[in-house]
Short mmCIF file of C-alpha atoms in Angstrom, two decimals:
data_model
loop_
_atom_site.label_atom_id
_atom_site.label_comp_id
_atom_site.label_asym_id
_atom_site.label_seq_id
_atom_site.Cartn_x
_atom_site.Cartn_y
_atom_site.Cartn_z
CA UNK K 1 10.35 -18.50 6.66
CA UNK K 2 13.51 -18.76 9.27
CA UNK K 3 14.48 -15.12 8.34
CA UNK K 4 10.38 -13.65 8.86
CA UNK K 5 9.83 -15.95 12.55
CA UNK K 6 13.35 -14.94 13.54
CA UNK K 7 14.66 -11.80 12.67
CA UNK K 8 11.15 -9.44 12.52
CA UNK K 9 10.19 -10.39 16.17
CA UNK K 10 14.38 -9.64 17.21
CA UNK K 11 14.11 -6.58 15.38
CA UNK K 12 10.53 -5.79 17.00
CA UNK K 13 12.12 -6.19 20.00
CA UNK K 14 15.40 -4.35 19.27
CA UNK K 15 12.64 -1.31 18.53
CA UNK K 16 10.71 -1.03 21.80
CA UNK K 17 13.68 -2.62 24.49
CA UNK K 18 16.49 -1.13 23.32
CA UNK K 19 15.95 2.52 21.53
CA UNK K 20 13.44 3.08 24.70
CA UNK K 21 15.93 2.13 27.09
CA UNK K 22 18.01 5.02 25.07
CA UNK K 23 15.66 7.28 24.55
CA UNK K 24 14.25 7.50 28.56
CA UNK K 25 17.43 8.17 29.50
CA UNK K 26 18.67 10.76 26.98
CA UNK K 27 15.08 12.63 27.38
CA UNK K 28 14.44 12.19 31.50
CA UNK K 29 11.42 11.42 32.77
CA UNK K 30 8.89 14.27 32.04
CA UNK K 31 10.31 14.46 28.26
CA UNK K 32 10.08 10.30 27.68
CA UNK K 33 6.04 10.90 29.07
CA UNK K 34 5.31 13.47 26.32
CA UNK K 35 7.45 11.49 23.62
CA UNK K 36 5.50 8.48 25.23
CA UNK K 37 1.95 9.85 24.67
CA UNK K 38 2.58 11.20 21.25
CA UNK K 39 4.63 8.00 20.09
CA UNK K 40 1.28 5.94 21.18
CA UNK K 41 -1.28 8.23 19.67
CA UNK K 42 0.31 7.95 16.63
CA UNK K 43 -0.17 4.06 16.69
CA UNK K 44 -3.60 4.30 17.65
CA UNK K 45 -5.05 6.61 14.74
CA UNK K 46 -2.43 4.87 12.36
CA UNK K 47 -4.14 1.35 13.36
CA UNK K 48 -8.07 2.99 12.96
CA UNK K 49 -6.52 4.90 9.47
CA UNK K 50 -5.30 1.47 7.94
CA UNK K 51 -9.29 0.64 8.45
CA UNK K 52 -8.20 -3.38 8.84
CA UNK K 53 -7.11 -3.33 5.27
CA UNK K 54 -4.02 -5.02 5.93
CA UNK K 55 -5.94 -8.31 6.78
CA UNK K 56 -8.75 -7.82 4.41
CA UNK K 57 -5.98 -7.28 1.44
CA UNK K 58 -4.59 -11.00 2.57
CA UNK K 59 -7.85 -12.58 2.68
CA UNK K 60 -9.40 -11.28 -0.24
CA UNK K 61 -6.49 -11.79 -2.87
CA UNK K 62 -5.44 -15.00 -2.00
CA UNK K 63 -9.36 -16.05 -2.49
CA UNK K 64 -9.12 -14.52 -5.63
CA UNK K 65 -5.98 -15.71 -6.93
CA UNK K 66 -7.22 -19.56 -5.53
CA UNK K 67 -9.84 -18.75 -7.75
CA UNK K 68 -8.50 -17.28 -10.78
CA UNK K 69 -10.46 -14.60 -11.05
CA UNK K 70 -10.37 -11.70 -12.84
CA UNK K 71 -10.45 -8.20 -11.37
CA UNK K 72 -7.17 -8.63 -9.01
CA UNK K 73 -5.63 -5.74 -10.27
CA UNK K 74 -8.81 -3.62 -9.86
CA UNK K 75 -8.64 -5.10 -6.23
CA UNK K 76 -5.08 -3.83 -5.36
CA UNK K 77 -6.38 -0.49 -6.88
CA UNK K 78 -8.96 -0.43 -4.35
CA UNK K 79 -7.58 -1.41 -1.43
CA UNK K 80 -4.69 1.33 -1.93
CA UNK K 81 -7.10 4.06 -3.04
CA UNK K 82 -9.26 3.59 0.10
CA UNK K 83 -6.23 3.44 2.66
CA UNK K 84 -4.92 6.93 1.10
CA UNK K 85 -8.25 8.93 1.12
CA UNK K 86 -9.07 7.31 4.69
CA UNK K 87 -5.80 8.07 6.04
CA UNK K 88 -5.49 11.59 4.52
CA UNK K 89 -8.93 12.53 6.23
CA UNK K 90 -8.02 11.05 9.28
CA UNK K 91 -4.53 13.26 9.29
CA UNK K 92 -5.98 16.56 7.87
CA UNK K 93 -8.36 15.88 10.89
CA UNK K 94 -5.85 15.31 13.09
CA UNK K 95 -3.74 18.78 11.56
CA UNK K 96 -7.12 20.54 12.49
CA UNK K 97 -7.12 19.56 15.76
CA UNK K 98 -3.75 18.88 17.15
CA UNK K 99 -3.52 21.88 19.59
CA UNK K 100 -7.20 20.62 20.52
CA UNK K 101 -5.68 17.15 21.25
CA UNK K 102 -2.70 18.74 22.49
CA UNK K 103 -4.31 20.13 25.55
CA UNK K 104 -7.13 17.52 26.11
CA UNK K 105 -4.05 15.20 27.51
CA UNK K 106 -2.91 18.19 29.41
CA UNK K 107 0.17 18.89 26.88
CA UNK K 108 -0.25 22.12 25.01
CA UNK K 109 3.42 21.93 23.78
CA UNK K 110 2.26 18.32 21.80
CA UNK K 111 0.59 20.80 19.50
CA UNK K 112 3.34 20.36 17.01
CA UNK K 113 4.55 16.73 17.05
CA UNK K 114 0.88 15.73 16.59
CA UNK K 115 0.80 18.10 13.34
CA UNK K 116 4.21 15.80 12.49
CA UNK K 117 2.38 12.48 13.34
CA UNK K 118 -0.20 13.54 10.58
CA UNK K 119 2.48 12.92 7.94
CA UNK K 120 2.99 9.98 9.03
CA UNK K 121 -0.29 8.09 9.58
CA UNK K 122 -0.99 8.06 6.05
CA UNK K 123 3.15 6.36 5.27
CA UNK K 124 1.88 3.36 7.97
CA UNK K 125 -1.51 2.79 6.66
CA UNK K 126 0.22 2.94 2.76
CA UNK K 127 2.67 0.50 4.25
CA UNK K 128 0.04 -1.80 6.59
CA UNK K 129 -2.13 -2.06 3.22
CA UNK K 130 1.01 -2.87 0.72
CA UNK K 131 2.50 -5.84 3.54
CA UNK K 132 -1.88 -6.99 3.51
CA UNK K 133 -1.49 -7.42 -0.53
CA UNK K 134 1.68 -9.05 -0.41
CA UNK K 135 0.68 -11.05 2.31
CA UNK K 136 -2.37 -12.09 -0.51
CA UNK K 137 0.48 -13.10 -2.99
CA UNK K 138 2.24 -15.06 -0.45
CA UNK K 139 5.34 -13.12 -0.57
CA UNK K 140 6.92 -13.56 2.36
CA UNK K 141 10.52 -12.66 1.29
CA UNK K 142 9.28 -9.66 -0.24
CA UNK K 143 7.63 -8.56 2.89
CA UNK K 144 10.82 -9.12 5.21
CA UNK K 145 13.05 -6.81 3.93
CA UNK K 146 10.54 -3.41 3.93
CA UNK K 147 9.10 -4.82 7.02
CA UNK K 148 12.67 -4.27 8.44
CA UNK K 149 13.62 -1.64 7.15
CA UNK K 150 10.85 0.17 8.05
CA UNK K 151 11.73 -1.60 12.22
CA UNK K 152 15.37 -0.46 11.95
CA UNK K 153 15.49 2.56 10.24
CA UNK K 154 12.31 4.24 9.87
CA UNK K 155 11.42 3.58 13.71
CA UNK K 156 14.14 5.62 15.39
CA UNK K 157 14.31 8.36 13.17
CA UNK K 158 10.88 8.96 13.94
CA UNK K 159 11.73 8.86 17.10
CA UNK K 160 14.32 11.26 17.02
CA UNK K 161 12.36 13.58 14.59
CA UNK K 162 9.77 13.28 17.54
CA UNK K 163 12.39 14.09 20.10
CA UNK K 164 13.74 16.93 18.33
CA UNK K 165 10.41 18.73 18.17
CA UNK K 166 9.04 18.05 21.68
CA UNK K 167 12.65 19.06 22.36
CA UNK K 168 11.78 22.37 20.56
CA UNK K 169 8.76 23.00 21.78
CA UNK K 170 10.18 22.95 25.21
CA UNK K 171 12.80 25.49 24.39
CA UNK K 172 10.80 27.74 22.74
CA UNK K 173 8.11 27.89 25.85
CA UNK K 174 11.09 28.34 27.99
CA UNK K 175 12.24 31.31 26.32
#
């Protein structure tokens, strides 16, 4: 419980103080707004693509293991199955119509990072559904350490994988 309340709020932290701080001045001004907008948008249609499973997985199988009822495994199958299709739409959708995006916000060199961002929507709703059905099973411990990893290690290579291709978009268009 000390390690959960202490460490994933420091590392939380850690994420969006420190590796920002880094990243705006590595990337300037006009390259930490594009990184900025496609760094968001990816949160936004990876929150709607986990489709609140995360707290309905917690809810529902802790009900059903307080009741000892059968079908839990059949639930777990669910929830998964449901976040995968719903998050694969939601990204082929979003491979469709990233140029589209792209220059609604005025950014038609975004094209490519949002094709990226695809890829990774489905990972976070995968990962926002597994932490909901351990959250169900109460286990905490288990939770901390992918939770984590995922903060530490997954977070700024994104970010730099993001970089790197809003950095080469920008060369290319300047060529």
């Amino acid at each position: 419980l000390f390690v959960k309340n202490l460490l994933l709020p420091l590392a939380q932290i850690y994420d969006s103080t420190v590796v920002g701080i880094i990243i705006a001045w590595l990337l300037g001004k006009d390259l930490y707004g594009e990184y900025g907008v496609v760094k968001s948008t990816m949160f936004y249609i990876a929150m709607f693509a986990s489709f609140g499973l995360g707290t309905t997985a917690t809810k529902f199988i802790a009900s059903k293991i307080q009741e000892q009822q059968n079908g839990l495994r059949q639930l777990i199958n669910d929830i998964i199955y449901i976040a995968f299709i719903f998050s694969v739409v939601l990204a082929v959708i979003l491979l469709f119509f990233s140029q589209w995006l792209a220059d609604f916000v005025s950014a038609p060199q975004l094209g490519t990072p949002f094709k990226f961002l695809a890829i990774i929507i489905v990972f976070r709703a995968l990962s926002t559904a597994q932490t909901g059905i351990l959250s169900g099973f109460k286990s905490f411990k288990v939770i901390v350490f992918p939770v984590l990893l995922l903060i530490l290690i997954s977070s700024p290579s994104l970010n730099n994988l993001t970089i790197c291709k809003i950095s080469m978009s920008r060369i290319l268009l300047s060529c």
